[in-house]
Short mmCIF file of C-alpha atoms and ligand atoms in Angstrom, two decimals:
data_model
loop_
_atom_site.label_atom_id
_atom_site.label_comp_id
_atom_site.label_asym_id
_atom_site.label_seq_id
_atom_site.Cartn_x
_atom_site.Cartn_y
_atom_site.Cartn_z
CA UNK P 1 4.14 0.30 14.15
CA UNK P 2 3.97 0.12 10.38
CA UNK P 3 1.60 -2.42 8.80
CA UNK P 4 1.51 -2.87 5.02
CA UNK P 5 -1.16 -4.86 3.16
CA UNK P 6 -1.37 -6.42 -0.26
CA UNK P 7 -5.11 -6.26 -0.79
CA UNK P 8 -5.56 -9.30 -3.00
CA UNK P 9 -8.40 -11.61 -4.00
CA UNK P 10 -11.04 -9.14 -5.16
CA UNK P 11 -11.48 -10.82 -8.52
CA UNK P 12 -11.86 -14.28 -7.02
CA UNK P 13 -14.29 -12.99 -4.40
CA UNK P 14 -16.50 -11.66 -7.21
CA UNK P 15 -16.15 -14.76 -9.40
CA UNK P 16 -17.24 -16.97 -6.51
CA UNK P 17 -20.46 -14.97 -6.46
CA UNK P 18 -20.95 -14.98 -10.22
CA UNK P 19 -20.23 -11.25 -10.30
CA UNK P 20 -17.89 -9.32 -12.59
CA UNK P 21 -14.37 -8.87 -11.14
CA UNK P 22 -14.94 -5.16 -10.69
CA UNK P 23 -17.63 -5.85 -8.07
CA UNK P 24 -14.88 -7.37 -5.99
CA UNK P 25 -12.88 -4.16 -6.07
CA UNK P 26 -15.98 -2.26 -5.04
CA UNK P 27 -16.53 -4.63 -2.12
CA UNK P 28 -12.94 -4.03 -1.05
CA UNK P 29 -13.80 -0.51 0.09
CA UNK P 30 -15.60 -1.80 3.17
CA UNK P 31 -12.56 -3.92 4.05
CA UNK P 32 -10.21 -0.98 3.62
CA UNK P 33 -12.25 1.30 5.84
CA UNK P 34 -12.66 -1.34 8.53
CA UNK P 35 -8.93 -2.05 8.54
CA UNK P 36 -8.15 1.66 8.87
CA UNK P 37 -10.59 1.84 11.78
CA UNK P 38 -9.07 -1.25 13.41
CA UNK P 39 -5.56 0.06 12.90
CA UNK P 40 -6.51 3.34 14.59
CA UNK P 41 -8.04 1.33 17.44
CA UNK P 42 -4.79 -0.48 18.17
CA UNK P 43 -2.58 2.53 17.59
CA UNK P 44 -0.95 1.60 14.30
CA UNK P 45 0.77 4.81 13.23
CA UNK P 46 1.65 3.78 9.70
CA UNK P 47 -0.55 1.84 7.32
CA UNK P 48 0.39 1.22 3.71
CA UNK P 49 -2.06 -0.33 1.28
CA UNK P 50 -1.23 -1.71 -2.16
CA UNK P 51 -4.01 -0.42 -4.40
CA UNK P 52 -2.57 -0.59 -7.92
CA UNK P 53 0.76 -1.93 -9.09
CA UNK P 54 2.92 -0.85 -12.01
CA UNK P 55 2.10 -4.28 -13.45
CA UNK P 56 -1.67 -3.93 -13.08
CA UNK P 57 -1.75 -1.94 -16.37
CA UNK P 58 -1.54 -5.37 -17.98
CA UNK P 59 -5.16 -6.02 -17.03
CA UNK P 60 -8.06 -5.59 -19.47
CA UNK P 61 -8.64 -1.92 -20.28
CA UNK P 62 -12.12 -1.85 -18.74
CA UNK P 63 -10.83 -3.22 -15.43
CA UNK P 64 -8.01 -0.65 -15.40
CA UNK P 65 -10.52 2.08 -16.14
CA UNK P 66 -12.75 0.84 -13.35
CA UNK P 67 -9.85 0.84 -10.89
CA UNK P 68 -8.85 4.41 -11.80
CA UNK P 69 -12.42 5.65 -11.35
CA UNK P 70 -12.93 3.59 -8.24
CA UNK P 71 -9.85 4.90 -6.48
CA UNK P 72 -10.76 8.45 -7.41
CA UNK P 73 -14.34 8.14 -6.19
CA UNK P 74 -13.28 6.32 -3.04
CA UNK P 75 -11.15 9.31 -2.12
CA UNK P 76 -14.02 11.66 -2.87
CA UNK P 77 -16.34 9.58 -0.67
CA UNK P 78 -13.96 8.90 2.19
CA UNK P 79 -11.45 11.67 2.58
CA UNK P 80 -13.55 13.81 4.95
CA UNK P 81 -14.15 10.82 7.17
CA UNK P 82 -10.46 9.94 7.15
CA UNK P 83 -9.53 13.54 7.80
CA UNK P 84 -11.90 13.65 10.79
CA UNK P 85 -10.21 10.58 12.20
CA UNK P 86 -6.82 12.27 12.05
CA UNK P 87 -5.48 10.25 9.13
CA UNK P 88 -2.82 11.74 6.87
CA UNK P 89 -3.25 10.33 3.36
CA UNK P 90 -0.27 10.00 1.05
CA UNK P 91 0.37 8.31 -2.26
CA UNK P 92 3.39 6.29 -3.24
CA UNK P 93 3.94 5.52 -6.87
CA UNK P 94 4.63 6.96 -10.27
CA UNK P 95 2.62 9.88 -11.56
CA UNK P 96 2.89 8.86 -15.17
CA UNK P 97 0.73 9.82 -18.15
CA UNK P 98 -1.39 6.71 -17.78
CA UNK P 99 -2.93 7.95 -14.55
CA UNK P 100 -5.84 10.23 -15.51
CA UNK P 101 -5.41 13.87 -14.50
CA UNK P 102 -8.53 13.97 -12.38
CA UNK P 103 -7.27 10.98 -10.39
CA UNK P 104 -3.99 12.81 -9.75
CA UNK P 105 -5.92 15.93 -8.82
CA UNK P 106 -8.06 14.01 -6.34
CA UNK P 107 -4.96 12.43 -4.85
CA UNK P 108 -3.33 15.84 -4.43
CA UNK P 109 -6.46 17.30 -2.86
CA UNK P 110 -6.69 14.40 -0.43
CA UNK P 111 -3.07 14.63 0.64
CA UNK P 112 -3.17 18.43 0.93
CA UNK P 113 -6.32 18.27 2.99
CA UNK P 114 -4.89 15.77 5.47
CA UNK P 115 -1.31 17.04 5.47
CA UNK P 116 -1.17 18.05 9.11
CA UNK P 117 -2.88 14.96 10.55
CA UNK P 118 -0.62 12.86 12.72
CA UNK P 119 -2.71 10.09 14.26
CA UNK P 120 -1.93 7.77 11.36
CA UNK P 121 -0.26 7.97 7.98
CA UNK P 122 -2.21 6.00 5.41
CA UNK P 123 -0.09 5.51 2.32
CA UNK P 124 -1.89 4.30 -0.76
CA UNK P 125 0.55 2.56 -3.07
CA UNK P 126 -0.91 3.50 -6.42
CA UNK P 127 0.82 2.86 -9.72
CA UNK P 128 3.49 1.65 -7.34
CA UNK P 129 6.27 -0.83 -8.00
CA UNK P 130 9.12 -1.62 -5.65
CA UNK P 131 11.58 -1.84 -8.52
CA UNK P 132 10.28 1.40 -10.03
CA UNK P 133 10.81 3.09 -6.67
CA UNK P 134 14.43 1.96 -6.58
CA UNK P 135 14.94 3.02 -10.20
CA UNK P 136 13.49 6.44 -9.35
CA UNK P 137 15.83 6.73 -6.37
CA UNK P 138 18.84 5.90 -8.55
CA UNK P 139 17.74 8.46 -11.14
CA UNK P 140 17.55 11.14 -8.46
CA UNK P 141 21.00 10.23 -7.14
CA UNK P 142 22.51 10.39 -10.60
CA UNK P 143 20.72 13.67 -11.40
CA UNK P 144 22.16 15.14 -8.23
CA UNK P 145 25.62 14.04 -9.31
CA UNK P 146 26.22 12.08 -6.12
CA UNK P 147 29.67 10.46 -6.15
CA UNK P 148 29.69 6.64 -6.11
CA UNK P 149 31.60 6.47 -2.83
CA UNK P 150 28.93 8.66 -1.22
CA UNK P 151 26.21 6.13 -2.01
CA UNK P 152 25.26 3.86 0.83
CA UNK P 153 22.03 2.44 2.24
CA UNK P 154 21.26 5.72 3.95
CA UNK P 155 21.52 7.80 0.79
CA UNK P 156 19.39 5.32 -1.14
CA UNK P 157 16.74 5.36 1.56
CA UNK P 158 16.82 9.14 1.54
CA UNK P 159 15.81 9.08 -2.12
CA UNK P 160 12.88 6.69 -1.81
CA UNK P 161 9.36 8.11 -2.15
CA UNK P 162 8.93 8.72 1.60
CA UNK P 163 12.23 8.74 3.47
CA UNK P 164 10.46 9.56 6.74
CA UNK P 165 8.45 6.35 6.65
CA UNK P 166 9.70 3.55 8.89
CA UNK P 167 10.10 0.12 7.29
CA UNK P 168 7.01 -2.08 7.63
CA UNK P 169 7.10 -4.26 10.71
CA UNK P 170 4.39 -6.47 9.30
CA UNK P 171 3.28 -7.19 5.75
CA UNK P 172 -0.05 -8.94 5.30
CA UNK P 173 -1.11 -10.54 2.04
CA UNK P 174 -4.61 -11.86 1.60
CA UNK P 175 -6.11 -14.46 -0.73
CA UNK P 176 -3.64 -17.31 -0.20
CA UNK P 177 -0.96 -16.02 -2.57
CA UNK P 178 2.56 -16.36 -1.20
CA UNK P 179 4.44 -13.66 -3.01
CA UNK P 180 5.44 -10.02 -2.78
CA UNK P 181 4.42 -8.92 -6.29
CA UNK P 182 6.84 -5.99 -6.38
CA UNK P 183 5.61 -4.35 -3.16
CA UNK P 184 8.06 -2.29 -1.05
CA UNK P 185 11.11 -4.29 -2.08
CA UNK P 186 13.66 -2.09 -0.35
CA UNK P 187 11.63 -1.56 2.81
CA UNK P 188 10.56 -5.10 3.58
CA UNK P 189 14.06 -6.53 3.99
CA UNK P 190 13.27 -7.43 7.61
CA UNK P 191 9.49 -7.26 7.74
CA UNK P 192 7.52 -10.13 9.19
CA UNK P 193 5.21 -11.62 6.56
CA UNK P 194 1.75 -12.96 7.33
CA UNK P 195 -0.28 -14.68 4.66
CA UNK P 196 -3.96 -15.40 5.02
CA UNK P 197 -6.47 -17.21 2.82
CA UNK P 198 -9.14 -14.59 3.47
CA UNK P 199 -10.04 -12.74 0.27
CA UNK P 200 -9.61 -8.98 0.57
CA UNK P 201 -13.33 -8.03 0.43
CA UNK P 202 -13.93 -10.34 3.43
CA UNK P 203 -10.99 -9.00 5.44
CA UNK P 204 -11.96 -7.08 8.59
CA UNK P 205 -10.23 -5.54 11.58
CA UNK P 206 -10.40 -8.88 13.46
CA UNK P 207 -8.22 -10.37 10.73
CA UNK P 208 -5.81 -7.47 11.19
CA UNK P 209 -5.73 -8.08 14.94
CA UNK P 210 -5.03 -11.75 14.31
CA UNK P 211 -2.14 -10.90 11.99
CA UNK P 212 -0.73 -8.48 14.56
CA UNK P 213 -1.00 -11.18 17.24
CA UNK P 214 0.90 -13.54 14.96
CA UNK P 215 3.51 -10.82 14.44
CA UNK P 216 3.89 -10.45 18.19
CA UNK P 217 4.69 -14.15 18.52
CA UNK P 218 7.56 -13.82 16.04
CA UNK P 219 11.13 -13.19 17.09
CA UNK P 220 12.86 -10.62 14.92
CA UNK P 221 16.56 -11.33 14.80
CA UNK P 222 17.99 -9.03 12.12
CA UNK P 223 20.78 -11.49 11.50
CA UNK P 224 21.69 -11.96 15.16
CA UNK P 225 21.50 -15.17 17.13
CA UNK P 226 18.41 -16.35 18.96
CA UNK P 227 17.55 -14.96 22.39
C1 IPE M 4 -6.53 -7.18 -5.82
O1 IPE M 4 -7.46 -8.13 -6.25
C2 IPE M 4 -6.81 -5.80 -6.36
C3 IPE M 4 -5.85 -5.32 -7.34
C4 IPE M 4 -4.79 -5.96 -7.74
C5 IPE M 4 -6.11 -4.02 -7.91
P1 IPE M 4 -7.29 -8.88 -7.64
O2 IPE M 4 -8.03 -8.12 -8.67
O3 IPE M 4 -5.88 -9.15 -7.93
O4 IPE M 4 -8.06 -10.24 -7.34
P2 IPE M 4 -7.65 -11.69 -7.81
O5 IPE M 4 -6.24 -11.93 -7.37
O6 IPE M 4 -7.78 -11.70 -9.29
O7 IPE M 4 -8.63 -12.58 -7.14
C1 IPE M 5 -0.75 -7.20 -6.15
O1 IPE M 5 -1.78 -8.06 -6.53
C2 IPE M 5 -1.13 -5.78 -6.43
C3 IPE M 5 -2.19 -5.23 -5.62
C4 IPE M 5 -2.81 -5.82 -4.64
C5 IPE M 5 -2.59 -3.88 -5.94
P1 IPE M 5 -1.83 -8.78 -7.96
O2 IPE M 5 -3.06 -9.59 -7.96
O3 IPE M 5 -1.66 -7.77 -9.01
O4 IPE M 5 -0.53 -9.69 -7.91
P2 IPE M 5 -0.17 -10.98 -8.78
O5 IPE M 5 -0.36 -10.63 -10.21
O6 IPE M 5 -1.10 -12.07 -8.36
O7 IPE M 5 1.24 -11.30 -8.41
MG1 MG M 6 -4.63 -10.65 -7.47
#
């Protein structure tokens, strides 16, 4: 099963406590680790977490800087633990000049270190945009000189960031926002969506289990008729 999460509501969580927004991001680490643990517990093989979008560069420079440092230090703090649990860490997104080198280096180290783990694939969507991913796929197709009549859904999928990754079965968004915000646009064509009011820093494995239970009550039809 593939579960994808839009970890949202960190800023509001902090504001409610009279704290700077960045404290909310910091508090999100506990939620992330608990969700990974819960996902392992119930045998989720694929977990994708939206950590930084291609649009998040529009935030104040000090928040962007905090998020870059935070994601880098989180990896430094947590990668051994994740590795011990059998988690393969991967990163989906653009490696553009705005991402500091040491962040890229830490990402590479973390994915290299966990490369052969198979219990779960944890994909961190970082400097990720669903539209950017599709643009990048099209660029690759054109660069390869693929003929128009050879392009179909399979060839497009084969040029996405991780062609081996199954589409998400379930997408969870926290913090009471009912939108996709440019997450996994190609892949979520038939995903079940679960929205919860819980703010990300308060989200725990029980909330994941509840979302999975809700998913299990859904009937996926893929365009067919009921039954
Ligand atoms: C999600 O929390 C984290 C990122 C987008 C990096 P927000 O920072 O968006 O929190 P709100 O939505 O402002 O509460
Ligand atoms: C989506 O949350 C991106 C991440 C969780 C990393 P945002 O908070 O950036 O989304 P919008 O701006 O509310 O749509
Ligand atoms: Mg938000």
